[in-house]
């Protein structure tokens, strides 16, 4: 099974969308294996968005992501990285299909409510930023036999 990092961003938390967002992932069948409410420091934000350092939008991105609490989580499931990205929809909500999280719940790219890792390698890197190995819970769910062949 694959794991991915997901974050409900400050606007999602402030708009009380956390429960709805998590429910969508769980209804799909993805397993929640770690979760916490945190306020990102600049240091963590810079580590998370390291590939954007030096770009014109970097400072605004760091200011936004550190502006309020976020919900950090790890989801597990078959092809979960691609599946969660599809559920989230296009980064720019104006281009996100109806039925996706961003298509239904967001309007502007700078307030697109949720982040998810874009590859397995990114997921491993991002999970390690937010969670220690002891915080990732492995467990069986009775429903797994109804989700996977």
Short mmCIF file of C-alpha atoms in Angstrom, two decimals:
data_model
loop_
_atom_site.label_atom_id
_atom_site.label_comp_id
_atom_site.label_asym_id
_atom_site.label_seq_id
_atom_site.Cartn_x
_atom_site.Cartn_y
_atom_site.Cartn_z
CA UNK A 1 0.00 0.00 0.00
CA UNK A 2 1.12 3.52 -0.81
CA UNK A 3 1.05 6.53 1.53
CA UNK A 4 0.61 10.22 0.79
CA UNK A 5 0.79 13.48 2.70
CA UNK A 6 -2.29 15.71 2.76
CA UNK A 7 -2.77 19.09 4.40
CA UNK A 8 -5.97 21.04 4.95
CA UNK A 9 -4.62 24.56 4.51
CA UNK A 10 -5.41 27.54 6.76
CA UNK A 11 -8.38 28.63 4.65
CA UNK A 12 -9.88 25.14 4.82
CA UNK A 13 -9.51 25.04 8.60
CA UNK A 14 -10.91 28.57 9.02
CA UNK A 15 -13.89 27.74 6.80
CA UNK A 16 -14.69 24.60 8.85
CA UNK A 17 -14.10 22.28 5.88
CA UNK A 18 -11.74 19.85 7.62
CA UNK A 19 -14.39 17.26 8.45
CA UNK A 20 -15.89 17.31 4.98
CA UNK A 21 -12.50 16.95 3.33
CA UNK A 22 -11.46 14.03 5.54
CA UNK A 23 -14.86 12.39 5.03
CA UNK A 24 -14.39 12.47 1.25
CA UNK A 25 -11.08 10.62 1.50
CA UNK A 26 -12.47 8.09 3.95
CA UNK A 27 -15.61 7.49 1.86
CA UNK A 28 -13.34 6.72 -1.09
CA UNK A 29 -11.72 4.02 1.06
CA UNK A 30 -8.40 5.60 1.96
CA UNK A 31 -7.12 4.84 5.44
CA UNK A 32 -6.11 7.66 7.77
CA UNK A 33 -2.83 6.59 9.43
CA UNK A 34 -1.69 9.89 11.01
CA UNK A 35 -3.21 13.30 11.70
CA UNK A 36 -2.55 16.43 13.75
CA UNK A 37 -3.54 20.09 13.97
CA UNK A 38 -0.45 22.31 13.83
CA UNK A 39 0.64 25.86 13.09
CA UNK A 40 3.55 25.81 10.64
CA UNK A 41 6.65 27.77 11.54
CA UNK A 42 8.55 29.58 8.82
CA UNK A 43 11.25 26.91 9.08
CA UNK A 44 8.79 24.08 8.39
CA UNK A 45 7.10 26.05 5.59
CA UNK A 46 10.46 26.67 3.92
CA UNK A 47 11.32 22.98 4.18
CA UNK A 48 7.93 22.00 2.76
CA UNK A 49 8.10 24.47 -0.16
CA UNK A 50 11.90 24.23 -0.68
CA UNK A 51 11.56 23.82 -4.46
CA UNK A 52 9.93 27.28 -4.65
CA UNK A 53 12.62 29.24 -2.76
CA UNK A 54 13.65 32.24 -4.84
CA UNK A 55 10.45 32.34 -6.91
CA UNK A 56 8.34 35.50 -6.88
CA UNK A 57 5.40 33.91 -5.09
CA UNK A 58 7.46 32.20 -2.36
CA UNK A 59 7.12 34.88 0.36
CA UNK A 60 3.37 35.13 -0.09
CA UNK A 61 3.07 31.35 0.01
CA UNK A 62 5.02 31.12 3.28
CA UNK A 63 3.02 33.99 4.81
CA UNK A 64 -0.25 32.31 3.87
CA UNK A 65 0.61 28.76 4.98
CA UNK A 66 1.86 30.03 8.37
CA UNK A 67 -1.14 32.36 8.89
CA UNK A 68 -3.24 29.85 10.81
CA UNK A 69 -3.50 26.22 11.83
CA UNK A 70 -3.42 23.40 9.29
CA UNK A 71 -4.43 19.77 9.56
CA UNK A 72 -1.56 17.51 8.54
CA UNK A 73 -2.39 13.91 7.71
CA UNK A 74 -1.16 10.76 6.06
CA UNK A 75 -3.49 8.61 3.99
CA UNK A 76 -2.85 5.05 2.87
CA UNK A 77 -4.30 3.04 0.01
CA UNK A 78 -3.72 1.59 -3.42
CA UNK A 79 -2.40 4.34 -5.76
CA UNK A 80 -3.34 6.89 -3.09
CA UNK A 81 -0.98 9.63 -4.37
CA UNK A 82 -2.69 9.86 -7.76
CA UNK A 83 -6.12 9.15 -6.30
CA UNK A 84 -5.98 11.98 -3.78
CA UNK A 85 -4.63 14.39 -6.40
CA UNK A 86 -7.57 13.52 -8.64
CA UNK A 87 -10.02 13.99 -5.76
CA UNK A 88 -8.50 17.38 -4.96
CA UNK A 89 -8.85 18.63 -8.53
CA UNK A 90 -6.73 21.14 -10.42
CA UNK A 91 -4.51 23.46 -8.37
CA UNK A 92 -6.45 26.42 -9.75
CA UNK A 93 -10.04 25.92 -8.57
CA UNK A 94 -11.27 27.74 -11.70
CA UNK A 95 -10.01 24.73 -13.66
CA UNK A 96 -11.11 22.08 -11.14
CA UNK A 97 -13.98 19.82 -12.15
CA UNK A 98 -17.22 19.87 -10.18
CA UNK A 99 -17.18 17.01 -7.69
CA UNK A 100 -13.55 17.57 -6.76
CA UNK A 101 -12.64 19.19 -3.45
CA UNK A 102 -11.31 22.35 -5.10
CA UNK A 103 -14.05 22.37 -7.72
CA UNK A 104 -16.71 22.31 -5.01
CA UNK A 105 -15.08 24.25 -2.18
CA UNK A 106 -12.57 26.78 -3.55
CA UNK A 107 -12.55 29.80 -5.87
CA UNK A 108 -8.98 31.16 -6.06
CA UNK A 109 -5.63 29.41 -6.53
CA UNK A 110 -4.19 31.21 -3.49
CA UNK A 111 -6.98 29.81 -1.31
CA UNK A 112 -7.40 26.30 -2.66
CA UNK A 113 -8.07 24.63 0.74
CA UNK A 114 -5.93 21.50 0.42
CA UNK A 115 -2.46 20.23 -0.48
CA UNK A 116 -1.44 16.71 -1.46
CA UNK A 117 1.92 15.23 -2.44
CA UNK A 118 2.49 15.08 -6.19
CA UNK A 119 4.54 11.87 -6.26
CA UNK A 120 5.53 8.93 -4.09
CA UNK A 121 8.97 10.53 -3.55
CA UNK A 122 7.37 13.85 -2.53
CA UNK A 123 5.01 12.00 -0.21
CA UNK A 124 7.91 10.30 1.57
CA UNK A 125 9.74 13.63 1.93
CA UNK A 126 6.67 15.53 3.15
CA UNK A 127 5.55 12.82 5.56
CA UNK A 128 9.02 12.92 7.16
CA UNK A 129 8.73 16.71 7.65
CA UNK A 130 5.52 16.41 9.65
CA UNK A 131 5.56 12.96 11.26
CA UNK A 132 8.04 10.70 12.99
CA UNK A 133 7.86 6.97 12.22
CA UNK A 134 6.27 6.34 15.62
CA UNK A 135 3.33 8.60 14.65
CA UNK A 136 2.36 6.51 11.61
CA UNK A 137 -0.16 3.91 12.73
CA UNK A 138 -0.43 0.59 10.91
CA UNK A 139 -3.69 -1.26 11.44
CA UNK A 140 -6.17 -3.50 9.67
CA UNK A 141 -9.72 -2.47 8.86
CA UNK A 142 -12.49 -4.99 8.37
CA UNK A 143 -13.65 -3.09 5.30
CA UNK A 144 -10.34 -3.63 3.47
CA UNK A 145 -11.61 -6.91 2.01
CA UNK A 146 -14.53 -5.02 0.48
CA UNK A 147 -12.25 -2.38 -1.05
CA UNK A 148 -9.41 -4.45 -2.49
CA UNK A 149 -9.38 -7.72 -4.42
#
